[in-house]
Coordinates of C-alpha atoms and ligand atoms in Angstrom, one line a residue:
M189 CA -11.6 -45.7 47.5
E190 CA -14.8 -47.1 48.1
P191 CA -15.6 -50.7 48.3
I192 CA -17.4 -51.9 45.6
K193 CA -21.1 -52.7 46.6
R194 CA -23.0 -53.2 43.3
I195 CA -21.7 -54.9 39.6
G196 CA -23.3 -55.5 36.6
L197 CA -22.5 -58.4 34.2
L198 CA -23.0 -59.2 30.1
T199 CA -22.3 -61.9 27.7
G200 CA -21.9 -59.8 24.2
G201 CA -21.5 -61.3 20.5
G202 CA -21.4 -64.6 19.6
D203 CA -22.1 -67.0 22.3
C204 CA -19.4 -69.2 22.8
P205 CA -18.8 -72.9 25.1
G206 CA -17.7 -71.4 28.9
L207 CA -19.8 -68.3 29.2
N208 CA -22.4 -69.5 32.3
A209 CA -18.9 -71.0 33.9
V210 CA -17.7 -67.4 33.8
I211 CA -21.0 -66.1 34.9
R212 CA -20.9 -68.7 37.7
A213 CA -17.3 -67.5 38.4
V214 CA -18.1 -63.7 38.5
T215 CA -20.9 -64.4 41.0
K216 CA -19.8 -66.6 43.4
T217 CA -16.3 -65.0 43.3
A218 CA -18.3 -61.5 44.0
I219 CA -20.8 -63.0 47.1
N220 CA -18.3 -65.0 48.4
L221 CA -15.2 -62.9 48.8
H222 CA -16.3 -59.8 49.1
G223 CA -20.1 -59.5 50.0
I224 CA -21.1 -57.2 46.3
E225 CA -23.9 -57.8 44.8
V226 CA -23.7 -59.0 40.9
F227 CA -26.5 -57.8 38.3
G228 CA -27.0 -59.6 34.7
F229 CA -28.4 -57.7 31.8
L230 CA -29.8 -59.3 29.2
D231 CA -29.5 -60.0 26.1
G232 CA -25.9 -58.1 25.7
F233 CA -25.4 -54.2 25.5
K234 CA -29.3 -54.4 24.7
G235 CA -30.6 -55.6 28.4
L236 CA -28.2 -52.2 29.2
V237 CA -29.9 -49.9 27.3
D238 CA -33.5 -51.7 28.0
N239 CA -32.5 -51.8 31.6
N240 CA -33.7 -55.7 31.7
F241 CA -31.9 -57.1 33.9
I242 CA -31.9 -59.9 36.4
K243 CA -30.0 -60.6 39.9
L244 CA -27.4 -63.2 39.9
D245 CA -27.5 -65.2 43.4
L246 CA -25.4 -68.3 44.1
E247 CA -28.7 -71.0 43.6
R248 CA -29.4 -68.4 40.4
V249 CA -25.8 -69.6 39.5
S250 CA -25.4 -73.5 41.0
G251 CA -24.7 -76.1 38.0
I252 CA -24.0 -74.3 35.3
A253 CA -20.5 -74.2 34.4
H254 CA -21.0 -77.6 31.7
T255 CA -23.4 -76.5 30.4
G256 CA -23.3 -74.7 26.8
G257 CA -25.2 -71.5 25.6
T258 CA -25.6 -68.3 28.2
I259 CA -27.8 -68.0 30.9
L260 CA -27.8 -64.3 30.6
G261 CA -29.0 -64.4 26.8
T262 CA -26.6 -62.7 24.2
T263 CA -27.1 -60.9 20.8
N264 CA -24.5 -59.7 18.2
R265 CA -26.8 -57.5 16.6
D266 CA -26.5 -53.8 19.3
N267 CA -24.0 -51.2 19.8
P268 CA -25.4 -48.9 22.6
F269 CA -23.4 -46.0 20.6
R270 CA -25.1 -47.0 17.3
Y271 CA -28.0 -48.8 18.1
Y272 CA -30.6 -50.2 15.5
T273 CA -33.8 -49.5 15.6
I274 CA -36.8 -49.7 12.0
E275 CA -38.9 -46.5 12.5
D276 CA -41.7 -45.8 9.8
G277 CA -39.7 -48.6 8.2
K278 CA -36.7 -47.2 7.6
E279 CA -33.5 -48.5 9.0
V280 CA -32.3 -45.5 12.2
Y281 CA -29.1 -45.3 14.0
R282 CA -28.7 -43.5 17.5
D283 CA -26.1 -42.9 19.9
E284 CA -28.1 -44.9 22.8
S285 CA -25.2 -45.0 24.9
D286 CA -26.4 -42.1 27.8
R287 CA -29.6 -43.7 28.4
A288 CA -27.6 -46.8 29.0
I289 CA -24.8 -44.8 31.3
D290 CA -28.4 -43.8 33.5
N291 CA -29.0 -47.0 33.6
V292 CA -25.4 -47.7 35.7
K293 CA -26.0 -45.0 38.3
C294 CA -29.6 -45.4 38.6
L295 CA -28.9 -49.1 39.6
G296 CA -25.7 -47.8 41.3
L297 CA -23.5 -50.2 39.7
D298 CA -19.6 -49.6 40.9
G299 CA -18.0 -51.9 38.0
L300 CA -19.3 -53.7 35.1
I301 CA -17.7 -57.1 34.0
V302 CA -18.3 -57.6 29.5
I303 CA -17.3 -61.3 28.4
G304 CA -17.3 -60.2 24.6
G305 CA -14.8 -60.6 21.8
D306 CA -13.3 -58.2 19.1
G307 CA -17.1 -55.9 19.2
S308 CA -18.1 -55.7 22.4
L309 CA -14.4 -55.3 23.6
N310 CA -14.8 -52.1 21.5
I311 CA -17.9 -51.2 23.2
A312 CA -16.6 -51.8 27.1
H313 CA -13.4 -49.3 25.9
L314 CA -15.9 -46.9 24.6
F315 CA -18.3 -46.8 27.9
S316 CA -14.9 -47.0 30.2
Q317 CA -14.1 -43.7 28.3
K318 CA -16.8 -42.5 29.1
G319 CA -16.8 -43.3 33.0
V320 CA -17.7 -46.5 33.8
P321 CA -15.4 -49.0 35.5
I322 CA -15.0 -51.9 33.1
V323 CA -13.3 -55.1 33.1
G324 CA -13.1 -57.1 30.1
V325 CA -13.5 -61.0 29.6
P326 CA -11.7 -62.7 26.2
K327 CA -14.5 -65.0 24.3
T328 CA -14.5 -66.2 21.3
I329 CA -14.6 -69.7 20.0
D330 CA -12.7 -68.0 17.3
N331 CA -9.3 -67.4 19.2
D332 CA -8.2 -64.1 17.5
L333 CA -8.0 -61.4 20.3
S334 CA -4.1 -60.9 19.9
A335 CA -3.9 -59.2 23.9
T336 CA -4.4 -63.3 25.1
E337 CA -2.8 -66.6 24.7
V338 CA -6.1 -67.9 24.2
T339 CA -9.5 -67.1 24.1
F340 CA -12.8 -69.2 26.2
G341 CA -14.9 -71.3 24.4
F342 CA -12.0 -72.0 21.6
Y343 CA -10.2 -75.6 22.4
T344 CA -14.0 -76.8 22.7
A345 CA -14.9 -75.3 19.0
V346 CA -11.6 -77.5 17.8
N347 CA -12.9 -80.4 19.7
T348 CA -16.6 -80.2 18.4
A349 CA -14.3 -79.7 14.2
S350 CA -11.9 -82.5 15.4
E351 CA -15.0 -85.3 16.1
A352 CA -17.0 -84.1 12.8
L353 CA -13.5 -84.7 11.0
D354 CA -13.0 -88.5 12.3
K355 CA -16.2 -88.8 11.2
L356 CA -16.2 -87.5 7.7
H357 CA -12.8 -89.6 7.5
T358 CA -14.9 -92.9 7.5
T359 CA -17.5 -91.8 4.9
A360 CA -14.4 -90.9 2.9
E361 CA -12.3 -93.7 2.8
S362 CA -16.0 -95.9 1.7
H363 CA -17.2 -93.9 -0.5
H364 CA -13.4 -93.2 -2.2
R365 CA -14.7 -89.3 -1.8
V366 CA -12.9 -85.5 -0.9
M367 CA -14.5 -84.3 1.9
V368 CA -14.6 -80.5 2.8
L369 CA -15.2 -79.5 5.7
E370 CA -16.0 -75.7 6.8
V371 CA -15.0 -75.1 9.8
M372 CA -16.1 -71.0 11.4
G373 CA -13.2 -68.6 12.6
R374 CA -14.0 -65.9 10.7
Y375 CA -10.8 -63.8 9.4
A376 CA -8.0 -65.6 11.2
G377 CA -7.9 -70.1 10.7
W378 CA -7.0 -71.0 14.2
I379 CA -9.7 -73.5 14.7
A380 CA -9.2 -74.6 10.7
L381 CA -5.7 -75.1 12.0
Y382 CA -6.0 -76.9 15.4
A383 CA -8.6 -79.1 13.9
G384 CA -7.4 -80.0 11.0
L385 CA -3.4 -81.4 12.5
S386 CA -6.3 -83.3 15.0
G387 CA -8.0 -84.4 12.9
G388 CA -5.5 -85.2 10.6
A389 CA -6.8 -83.3 7.4
D390 CA -4.4 -84.2 3.9
V391 CA -5.4 -80.2 3.2
I392 CA -6.2 -77.8 5.6
L393 CA -7.3 -73.6 3.8
M394 CA -7.1 -70.8 6.2
P395 CA -7.2 -66.8 5.5
E396 CA -4.0 -66.3 6.3
I397 CA -2.6 -68.5 3.5
P398 CA -4.4 -67.5 0.1
Y399 CA -4.9 -70.9 -2.1
H400 CA -3.9 -72.5 -5.2
L401 CA -6.9 -74.7 -6.6
D402 CA -4.0 -76.4 -8.7
S403 CA -1.8 -77.8 -5.6
V404 CA -4.9 -78.9 -3.3
I405 CA -5.8 -81.1 -6.3
E406 CA -1.8 -81.8 -6.9
K407 CA -2.0 -83.3 -3.2
I408 CA -5.9 -85.1 -3.9
N409 CA -3.8 -86.9 -7.1
Y410 CA -0.7 -87.7 -5.3
R411 CA -2.7 -89.4 -2.2
Y412 CA -4.3 -91.2 -5.2
T413 CA -0.3 -92.5 -6.5
L414 CA -0.3 -94.0 -2.8
D415 CA -3.4 -96.0 -3.2
K416 CA -5.5 -93.4 -1.4
K417 CA -8.4 -92.8 -2.6
F418 CA -10.3 -90.0 0.1
S419 CA -8.7 -87.1 1.2
I420 CA -9.9 -85.1 4.2
I421 CA -10.0 -81.0 3.6
V422 CA -10.8 -78.6 6.7
V423 CA -11.0 -75.0 4.7
A424 CA -11.8 -71.9 7.5
E425 CA -14.8 -69.6 6.3
G426 CA -12.2 -67.0 5.4
A427 CA -10.2 -68.7 3.2
K428 CA -9.4 -67.6 -0.5
P429 CA -7.6 -68.9 -3.5
V430 CA -5.3 -66.9 -4.5
D431 CA -6.8 -64.9 -7.7
G432 CA -10.3 -64.4 -5.4
E433 CA -12.2 -62.8 -2.6
M434 CA -13.2 -64.6 0.6
V435 CA -17.7 -65.9 0.2
V436 CA -19.7 -63.7 2.2
S437 CA -23.1 -65.3 3.0
K438 CA -24.9 -62.7 4.8
M439 CA -24.5 -58.8 6.0
V440 CA -26.6 -58.4 9.6
A441 CA -27.4 -54.8 10.1
G442 CA -26.5 -53.0 13.0
S443 CA -23.9 -55.8 14.4
H444 CA -20.0 -54.4 14.7
D445 CA -18.9 -56.4 12.0
P446 CA -21.9 -57.2 9.0
I447 CA -20.2 -59.5 7.5
R448 CA -21.1 -62.9 7.8
L449 CA -18.6 -65.7 5.8
G450 CA -19.8 -68.4 4.4
G451 CA -19.4 -70.7 1.3
I452 CA -16.2 -71.2 0.7
G453 CA -16.1 -75.1 1.3
Q454 CA -18.9 -75.2 -0.9
K455 CA -17.5 -73.6 -4.4
L456 CA -14.4 -75.6 -3.6
A457 CA -15.8 -78.9 -3.3
N458 CA -17.6 -77.9 -6.8
D459 CA -14.1 -76.8 -8.5
I460 CA -12.3 -79.9 -6.8
E461 CA -15.3 -82.0 -8.7
I462 CA -15.4 -80.4 -11.8
T463 CA -11.8 -80.5 -11.8
T464 CA -10.5 -84.3 -11.2
G465 CA -13.9 -86.3 -11.5
I466 CA -13.9 -87.3 -7.8
E467 CA -16.8 -87.2 -5.8
S468 CA -17.0 -84.5 -3.5
R469 CA -19.1 -83.3 -0.4
V470 CA -18.9 -80.9 2.2
T471 CA -20.4 -80.8 5.2
V472 CA -20.5 -76.5 7.2
L473 CA -20.4 -76.9 10.6
G474 CA -21.6 -73.9 11.5
H475 CA -22.7 -73.1 15.2
L476 CA -22.4 -76.5 16.2
Q477 CA -19.0 -75.4 17.0
R478 CA -20.7 -72.4 19.2
G479 CA -23.6 -75.0 21.2
G480 CA -22.9 -76.8 23.6
G481 CA -21.2 -77.7 27.2
P482 CA -17.6 -76.6 27.2
I483 CA -15.0 -78.7 27.2
P484 CA -12.5 -79.2 30.8
Y485 CA -9.9 -77.2 29.4
D486 CA -12.8 -74.3 28.9
R487 CA -14.4 -74.8 32.6
I488 CA -11.1 -73.7 33.9
L489 CA -10.5 -71.6 31.9
S490 CA -13.2 -69.7 32.4
T491 CA -13.6 -70.0 35.5
R492 CA -10.2 -68.2 35.9
Y493 CA -11.4 -65.6 33.7
G494 CA -14.3 -65.0 36.2
V495 CA -12.4 -64.7 39.2
A496 CA -10.1 -62.4 37.8
A497 CA -12.2 -60.1 36.5
V498 CA -13.8 -60.0 40.0
E499 CA -10.6 -59.1 41.2
Q500 CA -9.7 -56.4 38.8
L501 CA -12.9 -53.9 40.2
V502 CA -12.2 -54.8 43.4
A503 CA -8.6 -53.5 42.9
G504 CA -9.8 -50.2 40.8
N505 CA -8.6 -51.1 37.9
S506 CA -10.7 -50.2 34.8
D507 CA -10.5 -50.0 31.5
V508 CA -8.8 -53.5 30.7
M509 CA -9.2 -57.2 29.7
V510 CA -8.2 -59.8 32.2
S511 CA -6.0 -62.4 29.9
L512 CA -3.6 -65.6 29.6
K513 CA -0.3 -64.9 29.8
D514 CA 2.8 -67.8 30.1
N515 CA -0.3 -69.9 31.0
A516 CA -0.7 -67.1 34.5
I517 CA -3.6 -65.0 34.3
T518 CA -2.9 -61.3 34.2
S519 CA -4.2 -58.3 32.9
V520 CA -3.5 -55.6 29.8
P521 CA -5.1 -52.3 28.6
L522 CA -8.5 -53.0 26.6
V523 CA -7.2 -50.8 23.9
E524 CA -4.2 -53.0 23.3
A525 CA -6.5 -55.9 23.3
I526 CA -8.7 -54.6 20.5
R527 CA -5.9 -53.5 18.4
E528 CA -6.1 -55.9 15.8
I529 CA -7.2 -59.5 15.8
R530 CA -4.5 -61.9 15.9
K531 CA -4.1 -64.3 13.0
V532 CA -1.8 -67.1 12.6
P533 CA 1.7 -66.4 12.2
V534 CA 2.8 -69.0 9.0
D535 CA 5.6 -69.2 10.0
S536 CA 4.7 -70.5 13.3
D537 CA 6.3 -74.3 14.8
I538 CA 2.2 -75.4 14.6
V539 CA 2.0 -74.1 11.0
L540 CA 5.4 -75.8 10.0
A541 CA 4.8 -78.9 12.5
A542 CA 1.7 -79.6 9.6
K543 CA 3.8 -79.1 6.9
A544 CA 6.0 -81.9 8.0
L545 CA 3.4 -84.5 8.7
G546 CA 2.7 -83.6 4.7
I547 CA -0.3 -81.8 5.5
S548 CA -0.7 -79.0 2.3
F549 CA -1.6 -75.7 2.7
G550 CA -2.5 -75.2 -0.9
D551 CA 0.1 -72.5 -0.8
Ligands
F6P201 O1 -17.2 -64.7 15.8 C1 -17.8 -66.3 16.1 C2 -18.3 -66.6 14.8 O2 -19.0 -67.9 15.1 C3 -17.7 -65.8 14.3 O3 -16.4 -67.9 13.7 C4 -19.2 -66.5 12.8 O4 -18.0 -65.6 11.5 C5 -19.8 -65.9 13.5 O5 -19.3 -65.3 14.6 C6 -20.7 -65.8 13.3 O6 -21.9 -65.3 13.4 P1 -23.8 -65.5 13.3 O7 -24.0 -65.8 15.1 O8 -23.9 -64.3 13.8 O9 -24.0 -66.3 12.8

């Protein structure tokens, strides 16, 4: 096998705290340990299609591990295999993957590292099948990738949501209100569960356990009998009542998963206020969960992932994703990583622990 001389790197999908720490780790490992040149494509797969890149060197990646966002930019819209454009006022989808592969060849890249969630890793797998050596790095605040114990960015999002709950507690208590905090997570309830447990929520609602409004209200009323005239509810954006559907806020054309969830928090607060007469308010935490710098755990995990991704390419491995198993870094086939999303097991010890504390899941 010829030694690797040049690699490409891109960040795809929604941004996430820790992306810059991965970029830094990849670049430093490639240059310091192997003398490999690193090219960063701008705005995810769009940069690969448009051949829009920057050279990454030690100076460029210095001092960025603690910063939020991605110095390369990203997008969760552009899939080279179904590339969205508007032509003559009409929406058109084209397969631009060969254009992207030509760019890889022209630049003389020996491999590509794709930092992304399930959408970007699906695309990465398709490129790998077309002959591009690919290593994936699992990124998402949602923590919903099945082939790794933790994705980087998740614990930072939990930290943000937990801090929000601390603040909501004081105002909820002052006004004797029900405070609903809507958090992200798509079709999985990891952020809601961890933030709710950490932030002392009274009710946690997640997609994995469709809720009964009666049960939520029972909990609020029970607290009243204990003279606790306020309640804190964390609701995942993908939560739904047993007799209802998830609330969709918008559709995003060109996205791997065009559905954007959002709005269940407002619906729930309205339902509670109408039924109980208790003043209820909603806070939608939204993209604050993705913004800002990573907490130390995510800086370290991102760094470990970045180093391992380079070593995978150097070892000649492709179509794999670096992952965490028993707190050690390993790798799994990409196809395994994208097979299904990881949902919260409803009988997991953490759900049972929350129930033991009296937290209601609305079931
Ligand atoms: O996957 C990360 C995530 O933040 C989800 O939790 C959320 O549903 C979605 O992305 C929001 O996407 P957008 O940035 O397009 O609003």
